[in-house]
Amino acid sequence: MENRSKIVVSLVLLPLLLTTISAQSTKLTPNFYKTTCPNVESIVRSAVQKKFQQTFVTAPATLRLFFHDCFVRGCDASILLATGNGNAEKDHPDDISLAGDGFDTVIKAKAAVDSNPQCRNKVSCADILALATRDVVQLTGGPFYRVELGRRDGRISTKASVQRQLPGPNFKLDQLNSMFARHGLSQTDMIALSGAHTIGFAHCGRFSKRIFNFSPRNMIDPTLNFRYALQLRQMCPRNVDPRIAINMDPTTPRTFDNAYYKNLQQGMGLFTSDQVLFSDPRSRGTVNLFASSNAAFHNAFVAAITKLGRVGVLTGKQGEIRRDCTRPN
């Protein structure tokens, strides 16, 4: 009788065990393509480098593309899909300003990977985007880090799925924290990822309220450095062409460094959601730490972007390996 109950228990536990094993076997790993496409990293890197030499915008555009992809449906390259009817993720107002150079970087890297017969149709667009993101960070002076691989590409991309999934330029600390927490990211992760704005650029309309009509009492946001606000007014006058964009880091806009945090200490965060990281005492300590140590920022950024790269991933038999990054197979 005892043996029979042991067998029953074993049979009950077996599906649980198999589920656990399959979950573990489909975890992302840096050497996922070791046998199928061993040179994937160098192939992607040289394609990204070539694109970066053509235009610096490659760097901020690719980094932002990765973030926007992972925050909507997870890191599944759904941001790259074009539906043809204007109803894809990338058609949403929050994504419309994503620079074309980011998309082009992934498409060129995918073409380079697929031109290698051993690698053709083996590497997902989601993994290529993750690798390209690491490469642009390093190309602009940021840290090199190992990228976990094994993501598969999603088949669905809808405009509606973007709604309320991305942080807005006027977000306060609690809004930022709760949005990042939904993806398993801490306040420190959020502050480190915000540091990507060190190579970012923004369109004037995203912050014009802060410099022209902040409130009935203050034309200029009082948390904004007054001299900086006047400079912003010159670069972004009223009724400026909405396509005009300016650097988010006015000091070292082409270097992935901790100047972003030093700027926040001076009241030179471009968005409310940037400056709040310093003006709110709950996050100020982390800003001060990153401002005092580029290494502390880089280490925290690597930890945060690695966690970001695991958000909602499709692995194993889920999703697919897209042949063309812009449409499902």
Coordinates of C-alpha atoms in Angstrom, one line a residue:
M1 CA 0.0 0.0 0.0
E2 CA 2.8 2.4 1.0
N3 CA 4.6 1.7 -2.3
R4 CA 1.4 2.4 -4.3
S5 CA 0.9 5.8 -2.6
K6 CA 4.6 6.6 -3.3
I7 CA 3.9 5.8 -7.0
V8 CA 0.8 8.0 -7.0
V9 CA 2.7 10.9 -5.3
S10 CA 5.5 10.4 -7.9
L11 CA 3.1 10.6 -10.8
V12 CA 1.4 13.7 -9.3
L13 CA 4.8 15.4 -8.8
L14 CA 6.1 14.3 -12.3
P15 CA 4.3 17.0 -14.3
L16 CA 5.5 19.7 -11.8
L17 CA 9.0 18.4 -12.1
L18 CA 8.9 18.4 -15.9
T19 CA 7.4 21.9 -15.8
T20 CA 10.3 23.1 -13.6
I21 CA 12.9 21.4 -15.8
S22 CA 11.5 22.9 -19.0
A23 CA 11.3 26.3 -17.3
Q24 CA 15.0 26.0 -16.3
S25 CA 16.0 24.7 -19.7
T26 CA 14.4 27.6 -21.5
K27 CA 16.2 30.3 -19.4
L28 CA 18.2 32.8 -21.3
T29 CA 21.9 32.2 -21.5
P30 CA 24.8 34.1 -23.0
N31 CA 26.0 31.1 -25.1
F32 CA 22.6 30.2 -26.5
Y33 CA 23.9 30.2 -30.1
K34 CA 27.2 28.5 -29.3
T35 CA 26.5 25.6 -31.8
T36 CA 24.0 27.2 -34.1
C37 CA 25.6 30.6 -34.8
P38 CA 28.9 30.8 -32.8
N39 CA 29.9 34.2 -34.4
V40 CA 26.6 36.0 -33.8
E41 CA 28.0 38.6 -31.5
S42 CA 30.9 39.7 -33.8
I43 CA 28.5 39.7 -36.8
V44 CA 26.0 41.9 -35.0
R45 CA 28.7 44.1 -33.6
S46 CA 30.3 44.9 -37.0
A47 CA 26.9 45.7 -38.5
V48 CA 26.1 48.0 -35.6
Q49 CA 29.5 49.6 -35.8
K50 CA 29.1 50.4 -39.5
K51 CA 25.7 51.9 -38.9
F52 CA 27.0 53.9 -35.9
Q53 CA 29.8 55.4 -38.1
Q54 CA 27.2 56.6 -40.5
T55 CA 25.1 58.4 -37.8
F56 CA 25.4 58.8 -34.1
V57 CA 21.6 58.7 -33.8
T58 CA 22.0 54.9 -34.1
A59 CA 23.0 54.7 -30.4
P60 CA 20.1 56.5 -28.7
A61 CA 17.6 55.2 -31.2
T62 CA 18.5 51.5 -30.7
L63 CA 18.6 51.9 -26.9
R64 CA 15.2 53.5 -26.8
L65 CA 13.8 50.9 -29.2
F66 CA 14.9 48.1 -26.8
F67 CA 13.3 49.8 -23.8
H68 CA 10.0 50.5 -25.7
D69 CA 9.9 46.9 -26.9
C70 CA 10.5 45.3 -23.5
F71 CA 7.9 47.4 -21.7
V72 CA 5.1 46.4 -24.1
R73 CA 4.5 42.6 -24.4
G74 CA 8.0 41.9 -23.2
C75 CA 11.3 41.7 -25.1
D76 CA 9.9 39.9 -28.2
A77 CA 10.7 42.4 -31.0
S78 CA 7.0 43.2 -31.4
I79 CA 8.0 46.9 -31.8
L80 CA 9.6 46.0 -35.1
L81 CA 6.4 44.6 -36.7
A82 CA 4.5 46.6 -39.3
T83 CA 0.9 45.7 -39.8
G84 CA 0.3 47.8 -42.9
N85 CA -2.9 49.2 -41.5
G86 CA -1.4 51.6 -39.0
N87 CA -2.4 49.5 -36.1
A88 CA 1.0 48.2 -34.9
E89 CA 2.8 49.1 -31.6
K90 CA 5.1 51.5 -33.5
D91 CA 2.1 53.5 -34.8
H92 CA 1.1 54.5 -31.2
P93 CA 1.7 58.2 -30.4
D94 CA 4.2 57.1 -27.7
D95 CA 6.2 55.2 -30.3
I96 CA 5.8 57.4 -33.3
S97 CA 8.9 59.4 -32.3
L98 CA 11.2 56.3 -32.3
A99 CA 13.9 57.2 -34.7
G100 CA 14.1 55.1 -37.9
D101 CA 17.8 54.6 -37.4
G102 CA 17.0 52.2 -34.5
F103 CA 14.8 50.0 -36.7
D104 CA 17.4 50.2 -39.5
T105 CA 20.2 49.0 -37.1
V106 CA 18.3 45.8 -36.3
I107 CA 17.3 45.2 -39.9
K108 CA 20.9 45.6 -41.1
A109 CA 22.3 43.4 -38.3
K110 CA 19.7 40.7 -39.1
A111 CA 20.7 40.8 -42.8
A112 CA 24.3 40.4 -41.8
V113 CA 23.5 37.4 -39.5
D114 CA 21.4 35.7 -42.2
S115 CA 24.0 36.2 -44.9
N116 CA 26.0 33.6 -42.9
P117 CA 24.7 30.2 -44.1
Q118 CA 25.2 28.6 -40.7
C119 CA 23.2 31.3 -39.0
R120 CA 20.4 31.8 -41.5
N121 CA 16.9 31.9 -39.7
K122 CA 18.5 30.7 -36.5
V123 CA 18.8 34.1 -34.6
S124 CA 15.7 36.0 -33.4
C125 CA 15.1 39.7 -34.0
A126 CA 14.6 40.0 -30.3
D127 CA 18.1 38.8 -29.5
I128 CA 19.6 40.9 -32.3
L129 CA 18.0 44.0 -30.7
A130 CA 19.3 43.0 -27.3
L131 CA 22.9 42.6 -28.7
A132 CA 22.7 45.8 -30.7
T133 CA 21.7 47.7 -27.6
R134 CA 24.7 46.4 -25.7
D135 CA 26.9 47.4 -28.7
V136 CA 25.7 51.0 -28.9
V137 CA 26.1 51.4 -25.2
Q138 CA 29.7 50.3 -25.5
L139 CA 30.4 52.3 -28.7
T140 CA 29.4 55.5 -26.8
G141 CA 31.8 54.8 -23.9
G142 CA 29.5 52.8 -21.7
P143 CA 30.2 49.4 -20.2
F144 CA 30.5 46.1 -22.1
Y145 CA 28.3 43.4 -20.6
R146 CA 27.3 39.8 -21.4
V147 CA 23.9 39.6 -23.1
E148 CA 21.6 36.7 -22.2
L149 CA 20.2 35.1 -25.3
G150 CA 17.5 32.7 -26.3
R151 CA 14.5 35.0 -26.9
R152 CA 12.0 34.2 -29.6
D153 CA 10.0 36.7 -31.6
G154 CA 6.4 37.5 -30.9
R155 CA 3.7 37.4 -33.6
I156 CA 1.4 40.1 -32.3
S157 CA 1.8 43.9 -32.3
T158 CA -1.1 46.2 -31.6
K159 CA -1.4 49.9 -31.1
A160 CA -3.8 49.3 -28.1
S161 CA -1.2 47.3 -26.2
V162 CA 1.1 50.4 -25.8
Q163 CA -1.6 52.4 -24.0
R164 CA -0.3 53.4 -20.5
Q165 CA 2.7 51.0 -20.7
L166 CA 5.4 53.6 -21.1
P167 CA 6.6 56.3 -18.7
G168 CA 5.6 59.8 -19.5
P169 CA 7.8 62.9 -19.4
N170 CA 5.7 64.4 -16.5
F171 CA 5.7 61.3 -14.3
K172 CA 6.5 61.7 -10.6
L173 CA 8.5 59.2 -8.6
D174 CA 5.6 57.0 -7.4
Q175 CA 4.3 56.7 -11.0
L176 CA 7.8 55.7 -12.3
N177 CA 8.3 53.2 -9.5
S178 CA 5.0 51.5 -9.9
M179 CA 5.4 51.2 -13.7
F180 CA 8.9 49.7 -13.4
A181 CA 7.9 47.4 -10.5
R182 CA 5.3 45.8 -12.8
H183 CA 8.3 44.4 -14.7
G184 CA 10.2 43.4 -11.6
L185 CA 12.5 46.5 -11.7
S186 CA 13.4 48.3 -8.5
Q187 CA 13.7 52.0 -7.9
T188 CA 17.5 51.7 -8.3
D189 CA 17.0 49.9 -11.6
M190 CA 14.7 52.7 -12.8
I191 CA 17.2 55.4 -11.9
A192 CA 20.0 53.5 -13.6
L193 CA 18.0 53.0 -16.8
S194 CA 17.0 56.7 -16.8
G195 CA 20.7 57.3 -17.1
A196 CA 20.4 56.2 -20.7
H197 CA 19.1 59.8 -21.3
T198 CA 22.8 60.7 -21.1
I199 CA 22.9 60.0 -24.9
G200 CA 19.2 60.7 -25.5
F201 CA 17.4 63.5 -27.4
A202 CA 13.9 64.8 -27.1
H203 CA 11.4 66.8 -29.2
C204 CA 10.6 70.3 -27.9
G205 CA 6.9 69.5 -27.4
R206 CA 7.8 67.0 -24.7
F207 CA 8.9 69.6 -22.2
S208 CA 7.6 73.0 -23.5
K209 CA 5.2 73.3 -20.6
R210 CA 8.1 73.4 -18.2
I211 CA 9.7 76.4 -19.9
F212 CA 6.7 78.5 -21.0
N213 CA 3.5 77.9 -19.0
F214 CA 4.3 75.6 -16.0
S215 CA 1.6 77.1 -13.7
P216 CA -0.4 80.3 -13.3
R217 CA 2.2 81.4 -10.7
N218 CA 5.4 80.2 -12.4
M219 CA 6.0 80.4 -16.2
I220 CA 9.1 78.3 -15.7
D221 CA 9.1 75.1 -13.5
P222 CA 10.9 76.1 -10.3
T223 CA 12.8 72.8 -10.2
L224 CA 14.4 73.7 -13.5
N225 CA 17.7 75.6 -13.5
F226 CA 16.8 79.1 -14.6
R227 CA 19.7 79.7 -16.9
Y228 CA 19.2 76.3 -18.5
A229 CA 15.5 77.1 -19.0
L230 CA 16.4 80.3 -20.9
Q231 CA 18.8 78.3 -23.1
L232 CA 16.0 75.8 -23.7
R233 CA 13.7 78.7 -24.7
Q234 CA 16.2 79.8 -27.3
M235 CA 16.6 76.2 -28.8
C236 CA 12.8 75.5 -28.5
P237 CA 10.9 78.8 -29.0
R238 CA 7.1 78.8 -29.0
N239 CA 5.6 77.3 -32.1
V240 CA 8.9 75.7 -33.0
D241 CA 8.8 72.9 -35.7
P242 CA 7.7 69.8 -33.7
R243 CA 10.4 67.8 -35.4
I244 CA 13.2 69.8 -33.7
A245 CA 14.9 67.7 -31.1
I246 CA 17.6 68.6 -28.6
N247 CA 20.1 66.7 -26.5
M248 CA 18.9 65.5 -23.1
D249 CA 22.5 65.8 -21.7
P250 CA 23.7 69.3 -22.5
T251 CA 27.3 68.6 -21.3
T252 CA 28.5 65.3 -22.9
P253 CA 25.6 64.3 -25.2
R254 CA 27.6 61.7 -27.1
T255 CA 29.1 59.9 -24.2
F256 CA 27.5 57.2 -22.1
D257 CA 28.6 58.6 -18.7
N258 CA 27.2 59.8 -15.4
A259 CA 26.9 63.5 -16.5
Y260 CA 23.1 63.0 -16.6
Y261 CA 23.1 62.7 -12.8
K262 CA 25.5 65.6 -12.3
N263 CA 23.1 67.6 -14.4
L264 CA 20.2 66.6 -12.2
Q265 CA 22.1 68.0 -9.2
Q266 CA 22.2 71.3 -11.1
G267 CA 18.5 71.3 -11.9
M268 CA 19.2 70.4 -15.5
G269 CA 17.0 67.4 -16.0
L270 CA 15.0 67.9 -19.2
F271 CA 11.8 66.1 -18.3
T272 CA 9.9 66.4 -15.0
S273 CA 10.5 62.6 -14.8
D274 CA 14.3 63.2 -14.9
Q275 CA 14.4 66.1 -12.4
V276 CA 12.1 64.4 -9.9
L277 CA 14.8 61.7 -9.3
F278 CA 16.8 64.5 -7.6
S279 CA 14.1 66.7 -6.2
D280 CA 12.4 63.7 -4.4
P281 CA 14.4 62.9 -1.3
R282 CA 13.6 59.2 -1.6
S283 CA 15.6 58.9 -4.8
R284 CA 18.2 61.7 -4.4
G285 CA 20.7 59.5 -2.6
T286 CA 21.0 57.1 -5.6
V287 CA 21.4 60.1 -8.0
N288 CA 24.2 61.5 -5.8
L289 CA 25.9 58.1 -5.7
F290 CA 25.8 57.8 -9.5
A291 CA 26.9 61.4 -9.9
S292 CA 29.9 60.7 -7.7
S293 CA 30.9 57.5 -9.4
N294 CA 30.7 56.6 -13.1
A295 CA 31.6 53.0 -12.1
A296 CA 28.6 52.8 -9.7
F297 CA 26.3 54.0 -12.5
H298 CA 27.7 51.6 -15.0
N299 CA 27.5 48.6 -12.7
A300 CA 23.9 49.5 -11.8
F301 CA 23.0 50.0 -15.4
V302 CA 24.3 46.6 -16.4
A303 CA 22.3 44.9 -13.6
A304 CA 19.2 46.8 -14.6
I305 CA 19.4 46.3 -18.4
T306 CA 20.0 42.6 -17.8
K307 CA 16.9 42.4 -15.8
L308 CA 15.0 44.4 -18.4
G309 CA 16.1 42.0 -21.1
R310 CA 14.3 39.1 -19.2
V311 CA 10.9 40.9 -19.1
G312 CA 8.1 38.8 -20.7
V313 CA 10.4 36.8 -23.0
L314 CA 9.2 34.0 -25.2
T315 CA 11.5 31.0 -25.2
G316 CA 11.6 27.3 -26.2
K317 CA 8.6 26.6 -28.5
Q318 CA 6.9 29.9 -27.9
G319 CA 6.9 32.6 -30.6
E320 CA 9.1 32.1 -33.7
I321 CA 12.4 33.1 -35.3
R322 CA 11.2 35.8 -37.8
R323 CA 12.7 35.7 -41.2
D324 CA 11.9 39.3 -41.8
C325 CA 11.9 41.4 -38.6
T326 CA 9.1 43.6 -39.8
R327 CA 6.5 40.8 -40.3
P328 CA 5.6 37.5 -38.8
N329 CA 6.5 34.4 -40.8

